[in-house]
Structures are given as C-alpha cells and as structure tokens.
XYZ file of C-alpha atoms in Angstrom:
322
model
C 155.386 96.592 98.823
C 156.157 96.346 102.542
C 153.405 96.820 105.117
C 152.617 96.180 108.768
C 149.952 93.465 108.687
C 147.720 91.932 111.357
C 145.619 88.827 110.674
C 143.724 88.712 113.986
C 142.817 91.125 116.771
C 145.214 91.248 119.686
C 148.430 92.792 120.925
C 151.274 94.417 119.021
C 153.013 91.018 119.056
C 150.661 89.980 116.229
C 151.890 92.711 113.896
C 154.234 91.607 111.111
C 156.210 93.410 108.426
C 155.345 91.646 105.155
C 155.538 92.008 101.401
C 152.011 92.373 99.992
C 150.427 93.572 96.757
C 150.140 97.290 96.166
C 146.503 98.451 96.601
C 144.498 99.715 93.630
C 142.510 102.931 94.156
C 138.747 102.973 93.570
C 137.155 105.673 91.427
C 136.888 108.103 94.385
C 140.326 107.323 95.839
C 143.941 108.263 95.306
C 146.950 105.989 95.725
C 149.452 107.606 98.070
C 153.131 106.751 98.327
C 153.330 107.012 102.108
C 156.181 108.911 103.710
C 154.990 109.008 107.317
C 152.038 107.802 109.408
C 150.605 108.976 112.720
C 150.355 106.687 115.743
C 147.426 107.472 118.025
C 144.770 105.690 120.132
C 142.782 104.932 116.971
C 145.584 102.580 115.871
C 145.377 100.718 119.179
C 141.584 100.363 118.773
C 142.080 98.993 115.258
C 144.681 96.534 116.507
C 142.695 95.194 119.456
C 139.183 95.515 118.030
C 138.077 97.237 121.227
C 135.562 98.312 122.293
C 133.921 95.220 120.861
C 131.000 97.172 119.451
C 133.466 98.714 116.991
C 133.938 95.333 115.311
C 130.624 95.844 113.537
C 132.604 98.292 111.379
C 136.169 96.997 111.696
C 135.327 93.312 111.100
C 133.657 90.832 113.452
C 136.242 88.055 113.663
C 139.286 89.700 112.148
C 140.176 93.100 110.666
C 138.599 93.801 107.281
C 141.742 95.678 106.334
C 144.729 93.760 107.756
C 147.155 96.670 107.196
C 147.445 98.887 110.264
C 147.548 102.672 110.356
C 144.874 105.317 109.985
C 146.383 108.651 108.972
C 149.522 109.932 107.359
C 151.227 111.994 104.680
C 152.841 111.243 101.358
C 152.876 111.875 97.633
C 150.045 111.027 95.215
C 151.037 108.156 92.929
C 147.759 107.707 91.000
C 144.163 108.989 91.076
C 140.834 107.259 90.566
C 138.621 107.940 87.565
C 136.254 110.286 89.458
C 138.851 112.180 91.475
C 139.300 115.895 90.845
C 141.583 118.333 92.622
C 144.553 115.986 92.954
C 147.126 114.729 90.498
C 150.225 112.521 90.678
C 153.061 114.240 92.481
C 150.869 116.246 94.885
C 151.999 116.131 98.504
C 148.984 115.315 100.696
C 147.978 114.482 104.262
C 144.849 113.095 105.877
C 142.955 109.872 106.529
C 144.778 107.008 104.766
C 143.506 103.691 106.118
C 146.357 101.192 106.066
C 149.006 103.909 106.310
C 151.657 101.647 107.892
C 152.750 100.673 104.386
C 154.733 101.924 101.435
C 151.456 102.660 99.606
C 147.893 103.235 100.807
C 144.592 104.286 99.256
C 142.746 107.305 100.569
C 139.361 108.751 99.728
C 139.827 112.072 98.000
C 137.245 113.654 100.335
C 139.417 112.813 103.363
C 142.770 114.251 102.324
C 144.146 117.707 101.530
C 147.335 119.212 100.197
C 150.128 119.062 102.758
C 150.777 122.313 104.636
C 153.673 124.218 103.123
C 156.656 124.333 105.433
C 155.799 121.113 107.297
C 157.808 117.938 106.878
C 155.989 114.723 106.007
C 156.489 113.625 109.625
C 154.897 116.803 110.971
C 152.026 116.559 108.498
C 151.407 112.920 109.484
C 151.060 114.015 113.117
C 148.274 116.430 112.250
C 145.178 114.750 110.711
C 143.376 112.594 113.302
C 144.570 114.362 116.453
C 144.263 117.820 114.928
C 140.779 117.227 113.521
C 139.636 115.721 116.831
C 140.797 118.771 118.785
C 139.313 121.135 116.195
C 135.926 119.384 116.303
C 135.985 119.184 120.121
C 136.428 122.958 120.334
C 133.605 123.765 117.924
C 129.937 124.615 118.428
C 129.151 124.897 122.141
C 132.680 123.697 122.848
C 134.338 126.700 121.216
C 135.547 128.978 123.995
C 135.129 132.705 123.956
C 138.042 135.031 124.773
C 138.681 135.092 128.506
C 136.771 131.897 129.258
C 138.430 129.093 131.207
C 139.190 125.798 129.438
C 140.393 122.575 131.059
C 142.123 120.004 128.832
C 142.473 116.572 130.431
C 145.245 114.542 128.833
C 146.920 117.744 127.675
C 150.319 116.252 126.839
C 149.027 113.739 124.273
C 148.322 114.142 120.578
C 144.764 115.470 120.807
C 145.471 117.297 124.054
C 148.441 119.245 122.710
C 146.371 120.517 119.779
C 143.410 121.300 122.065
C 145.660 123.427 124.272
C 147.054 125.292 121.252
C 143.616 125.893 119.729
C 141.972 127.001 122.988
C 144.827 129.431 123.637
C 144.541 130.700 120.048
C 140.829 131.408 120.663
C 141.817 133.589 123.637
C 140.862 131.232 126.448
C 142.709 130.796 129.741
C 143.855 127.200 129.430
C 144.613 124.709 132.189
C 146.206 121.430 131.147
C 146.060 118.176 133.097
C 149.049 115.844 132.730
C 151.692 113.912 134.641
C 154.679 115.666 136.251
C 156.987 114.907 133.304
C 154.694 116.714 130.864
C 154.195 120.005 132.695
C 156.806 122.055 130.843
C 155.679 120.643 127.504
C 152.020 121.544 128.178
C 152.994 125.083 129.126
C 154.981 125.353 125.908
C 151.793 124.544 123.982
C 150.028 127.552 125.482
C 148.604 126.443 128.842
C 148.555 129.151 131.496
C 148.199 126.589 134.304
C 149.028 122.909 134.730
C 147.446 120.352 137.071
C 149.594 117.335 137.967
C 147.021 114.557 138.168
C 149.322 112.502 140.443
C 149.158 115.205 143.129
C 145.804 116.976 142.833
C 142.303 116.489 141.528
C 140.745 118.594 138.792
C 138.098 119.792 141.256
C 140.620 120.959 143.875
C 140.700 124.717 144.323
C 138.114 127.378 143.488
C 138.266 127.235 139.680
C 135.439 125.948 137.517
C 135.710 125.782 133.752
C 133.514 126.943 130.904
C 134.755 124.112 128.683
C 136.260 120.766 129.707
C 137.812 118.533 127.040
C 138.434 115.036 128.407
C 140.874 112.925 126.391
C 141.817 110.445 129.108
C 138.611 108.497 129.785
C 139.529 107.691 133.402
C 137.372 110.130 135.359
C 133.751 109.659 136.249
C 131.044 111.781 134.708
C 130.281 113.131 138.179
C 133.858 114.339 138.684
C 133.971 115.988 135.260
C 130.680 117.773 135.888
C 131.998 119.123 139.203
C 134.817 120.800 137.265
C 132.290 122.621 135.032
C 130.500 125.901 135.549
C 126.700 125.527 135.842
C 126.297 126.327 132.124
C 129.586 124.855 130.966
C 130.294 122.355 128.183
C 131.938 118.950 128.592
C 133.364 117.237 125.505
C 134.278 113.575 125.979
C 136.696 112.549 123.242
C 136.515 108.999 121.898
C 135.751 105.883 123.920
C 138.844 105.518 126.064
C 138.695 103.650 129.357
C 136.086 101.176 130.529
C 135.820 97.494 129.788
C 133.529 95.052 128.041
C 131.338 95.512 125.020
C 131.060 99.312 125.014
C 134.350 100.206 126.743
C 134.452 103.892 127.681
C 131.487 104.559 125.394
C 129.083 103.685 128.239
C 130.101 106.947 129.961
C 129.567 108.793 126.678
C 126.058 107.392 126.372
C 125.179 108.422 129.933
C 126.426 111.942 129.216
C 124.278 112.320 126.090
C 121.171 110.976 127.871
C 121.659 113.275 130.868
C 122.488 116.484 128.990
C 118.910 117.536 128.001
C 117.830 117.593 131.652
C 120.553 119.784 133.162
C 122.036 123.227 132.595
C 125.418 121.866 131.528
C 126.013 120.735 127.954
C 127.488 117.223 127.851
C 128.538 115.693 124.560
C 130.773 112.977 123.240
C 132.887 113.243 120.133
C 134.012 110.661 117.618
C 136.103 112.546 115.101
C 135.081 112.438 111.437
C 137.662 113.017 108.702
C 136.594 115.965 106.544
C 138.564 117.826 103.896
C 137.281 121.187 105.138
C 138.738 120.512 108.596
C 142.019 119.390 107.076
C 142.068 122.611 105.088
C 141.525 124.602 108.290
C 144.409 122.775 109.966
C 146.552 123.391 106.875
C 145.834 127.123 107.021
C 146.525 127.325 110.768
C 149.792 125.415 110.399
C 150.959 127.599 107.519
C 150.211 130.705 109.598
C 152.186 129.290 112.520
C 149.111 129.252 114.785
C 149.427 125.517 115.504
C 152.536 123.366 115.412
C 152.651 119.551 115.416
C 154.615 118.222 118.389
C 156.394 114.918 117.736
C 157.616 112.892 120.701
C 159.669 110.483 118.578
C 159.699 108.682 115.238
C 160.047 104.996 114.388
C 160.934 103.279 111.107
C 158.187 101.153 109.544
C 159.767 97.923 110.796
C 159.449 99.172 114.390
C 155.764 100.192 114.211
C 154.840 97.587 116.896
C 157.277 99.298 119.278
C 155.612 102.642 118.539
C 152.226 101.240 119.560
C 153.683 99.761 122.750
C 155.188 103.133 123.603
C 151.847 104.806 122.934
C 150.125 102.650 125.563
C 152.872 102.721 128.187
C 155.075 105.735 127.608
C 152.721 108.751 127.831
C 154.242 110.447 124.764
C 154.396 114.229 124.626
C 152.529 115.045 121.437
C 152.467 112.448 118.673
C 154.407 109.364 117.704
C 155.134 108.960 113.994
C 156.162 106.018 111.818
C 158.461 106.986 108.940
C 158.264 105.103 105.669
C-alpha cells in the first residue's frame, strides 16, 4: 500500500510517499481503508517531535510509527478478534494513527460510524478538531445562554468548531482572527470579530465568561485580563513557546495559579473518545455543526498540506484525500 512515511523528526521535506506493508489490526483494532485524513496541528507535532517532552510518547530518537496522520474517515476492511460493534463495510471516522495511507489501524474505542450525509472528506475534518472544541466547552468551560465567549484562533479547525458550539449553546460569541478570516468566522456563528492585526483582545469594555485560546501566542496575563473575575480560560494544546516544554510551560503556570484566584484556568489536551465522536455525529446529522474545509490535497501532496497549515492560516480544516 502507499503511505506518507517519515524516518526522522524534522520538516515536511522529510516526508516521502512509499509502498509499505499493509498493517495488521490487533485484537482491539479495526483495519480501515482510508478515504480521507485530517490535517491539523497534531500532525505538525508528530512530524517535528515538538515539544520535545512529547517524544517520551512519540519516540525518543525517531517516530515509533513512521506513517504520518492522526485522524480520518474510511471503510472498515477487517476487525480484530475482540472487536464488537463494527463489521467490514462500515463507514467510520475517528482517531486512526497513520491515516496518511491507503490503510490504517484504529482502536475500536476511538472510532464511530460516520455521520450520515457527510462525505468522507467532511467526516475526516471532524474528529480531532471537533472533539477538542467539544471538550474545551465542557465542564466549567460550557457557556450558559447569554454569556460572552471569546474564541482566539477562531478561523482554524478547532476554532471554527468552538464558535459553532458556543453559538449553539446560546452564547454571544466573539472570534479572534486575521482580516481575511472575518467573514468566515461570522459565517460560523460569531456575533463579533476582533482583527488581531489591528486591536488587542483586551481593548474595549467587554470581558468574557469563557475564553478558548487556540493560538498559544498570548501571555497568561493578557488572557486573564480578557476574563471576567469568575471566568474560565481554556488553553488548547501546547502551541507556541520554545525548548523542551514548548507552549506547555504556560499551561503549567495556568494550572498552578488557578487554585489561588477567582478565575478558573485550565489546559486541554484532547482525548479521543467514542462517546464524544458519537456526540459530534449526532450534532452533524442534525445540522447543528458543519465541517468547514479550506482545501483538499491528494495523498502524494500531503507535505504541501502541512506546509500550508503552518504558513497559510487555513479557514477551517485541511484534508488529505486517499
């Protein structure tokens, strides 16, 4: 089978399209004939092995799994001996490590049946970004009707879903993005848009009950100034920063500070769960959320998709078709 393979951490220049053996599913896995794969920041982290602390899981010197890709959608080809609930021919979506390939194995607990009415490309744009937004806006981060929500990085994959979900919950949503993304962010449900090239999130009188930060470029102090005294800040992932911990150093400071102040500060590393995928499936089938795809790339051009992700500020998700 053909797959996008990387033998050592580094840039997209190290990615190669190769013929490799088809993977064999373990007892708790299914083999998926991939049709499309999502391209998000998690793919860049896998490719570069950054922040370096992540290599304890990804592989110290080189990737444990050399095939890139993290989520996607396709059709079940075979099931492991202990798998129930799926059978060959089922159309599924979810966490499929090594999804930039014609076939990939996925744990049965981390996939779900594809939403009816969505294409494989749309379904592939949903798992990681959709689950991250859903988990960010849960618990103390779930807004109540009429509350004010600020989504930083609102035009990206996670941000576009966060805007849709917050608006669905009845919040008054403000999205932060560049000037080219303003109309797109409004189309996702934002009532207001802040152009980060022209104004700061703390300009003006507004303070927010919930702030979801997807960008990783603002200081903890600046984000707290945007919050109400009892508001909730959710820092998504470990973007930004340098060195061993990358942007995670800001996340750690937030968690350590939170117990001593009135504001609730938390960081989020999304976890793939079938129940969350099922929620996303239901919302998509009801038309309450819609995957936004900036553009698609064929499998052979997956390196170009990753380059565009880092430089092009895509509106919504990028998708590799297989």
